[in-house]
Amino acid sequence: MRKLSCALLLVGAVGGASSAAWAQETIKIGVIQPLTGSVAYNGLTYVNGAKLAVERRNAAGGVLGKKVELVIEDGQCRPANSVNAAEKLIVRDKVVALTGAFCSSATAAVMPVAEKYKLPMLSGVSSKADLTEKGLQYFFRSAETDRLMSKTFSKILAQKLQLKTVAYIGVNDDWGRGSVEDFSKDLGALGVKTVMKEYFDHGATDFYTLLTRLRAAKPDGVFVAAETQDGSILVKQFKEFGIQTKIFGVGSWATADFIGLTGEASEGIYAAVPYASSMPGERNQSFVQYYSAAYKEKPGKYGAAGYNALNIVMEAIARAGNTQADAIRDALRKTDYAAPNGHFKFTEKGEGYGFDVVLVQIQNREPKVVAQAPTEKP
C-alpha cells in the first residue's frame, strides 16, 4: 500500500512539477554532492562555489524577479545514495533543475531519474566520456572529459617531462579507470611505454605496497588519477619513499585543499586541470578576489565548477522566461556563458566546450601555469 501511495505521488509530481515550481516563492535548484566520505573535501568546495554564484545572483535581483534557493543533498559519490537524493529533490522539494552528482558512477545513476521526470540536469564535475553518448535529452555537462584532457596534454607532458616509460595509478572507479586508460593510450601512441597500472579504493591510507612495486618498475614518470584526500596521502608517501620520478596527475591537484594537505610534498608536481586560480584574465582575477573574500582561500577546480554550473543554470532559467523544464532545457542548449576560465557552450549532445584547460606545476605552494589551451568542439 505504501509503495502504491508513493507511486501515485510521483505521478502527480511529474504532471504538476512546472506549475508547482512557478508558484513557489523561490526558484529551487537541487545540488547533489559528496558532503561526507573520502571526496567530501571536493564536494564541499563545489557547494561553496555554487553558493557564491547564487548569493551574487540574488544580490543582483535574482532570476525572473525571484530569489534562487539551493537545496543541497549528500550523495556520498554512491549511486544508490545519489538516486535517493535526486528523488527527494524532485518529488518533495520541487526543484526546477539538478546539478551533480560528482563521481561519474553516481551521475550515471541519477541521469535516468532526471530523464524520467523530464528535469534538466547539469554535471559540473563528472568526466567519464560516454555520459553524453547515451542519447538523453535533459542531461548536460560543463566538465572536461578524461578524453579531452588526455588529447590536450599527452603530447605536452611527453615532451615537457621527456617521458619514455610511465606507471599509472588511479582510484578504482569509472573516472580513475577512464583517466588511466585514456592517458596510457594517448601517451602510448607517442611511443611512451606503460610499465605499470595499479588501482586503489576510495579512502585508502596505505600505499606502501603499491609504491614498492612502483619503485621496482623505475618509470620516467608517474601518472595519478586521485582526488584531494586520497591523492595527498599518496603523494606524501611517494615522497617519503624517496622516489625521484616525475609525478603528474588529474583531479584536484591544483586546489588549496590539496596543496595544504600535501604540504612540502606537493612541490614540483604537475597537474592537468580545467581551472587554476593563477589563470590569466580579468574575469578570473575578479572571481579569485571575491571567492577568497568569502572563503579565506583561493578557488580551485571544484569551487570554479560549482560556480560555473550554477551560473549556467541560472542564466538558462532567465533566458527561458519561466521554470518549465522543456524551456530550461532548450535555453541550456543556447548557452554562451562567460566564465572565469573561458566561454562555455554545449553541443547538441549536451557536451560542454569552449572553456580553457591548463597544465600547472606546483611551485612554492602555488599552481604555476605551464601550458593553456581552449577546448575545441567535440
Short mmCIF file of C-alpha atoms in Angstrom, two decimals, residues 3 83 91 94 96 120 151 179 190 208 276-277 284 300 308 310 312 341 350:
data_model
loop_
_atom_site.label_atom_id
_atom_site.label_comp_id
_atom_site.label_asym_id
_atom_site.label_seq_id
_atom_site.Cartn_x
_atom_site.Cartn_y
_atom_site.Cartn_z
CA LYS A 3 4.53 1.63 -2.47
CA VAL A 83 19.44 8.38 -6.74
CA VAL A 91 9.42 14.94 -5.73
CA LYS A 94 10.16 20.52 -6.33
CA VAL A 96 13.39 23.06 -11.31
CA PRO A 120 17.18 19.40 -16.72
CA LYS A 151 44.22 14.58 -26.05
CA SER A 179 41.67 8.54 -16.95
CA LEU A 190 53.54 8.84 -28.78
CA TYR A 208 53.42 1.37 0.60
CA ALA A 276 43.56 27.14 -11.59
CA SER A 277 43.45 30.36 -9.60
CA ASN A 284 39.34 35.13 -13.29
CA GLY A 300 40.36 25.60 -7.22
CA ASN A 308 30.11 27.90 -13.26
CA LEU A 310 25.00 27.34 -11.10
CA ILE A 312 24.93 28.35 -16.39
CA ASN A 341 38.11 30.14 -17.42
CA GLY A 350 24.91 18.44 -24.12
#
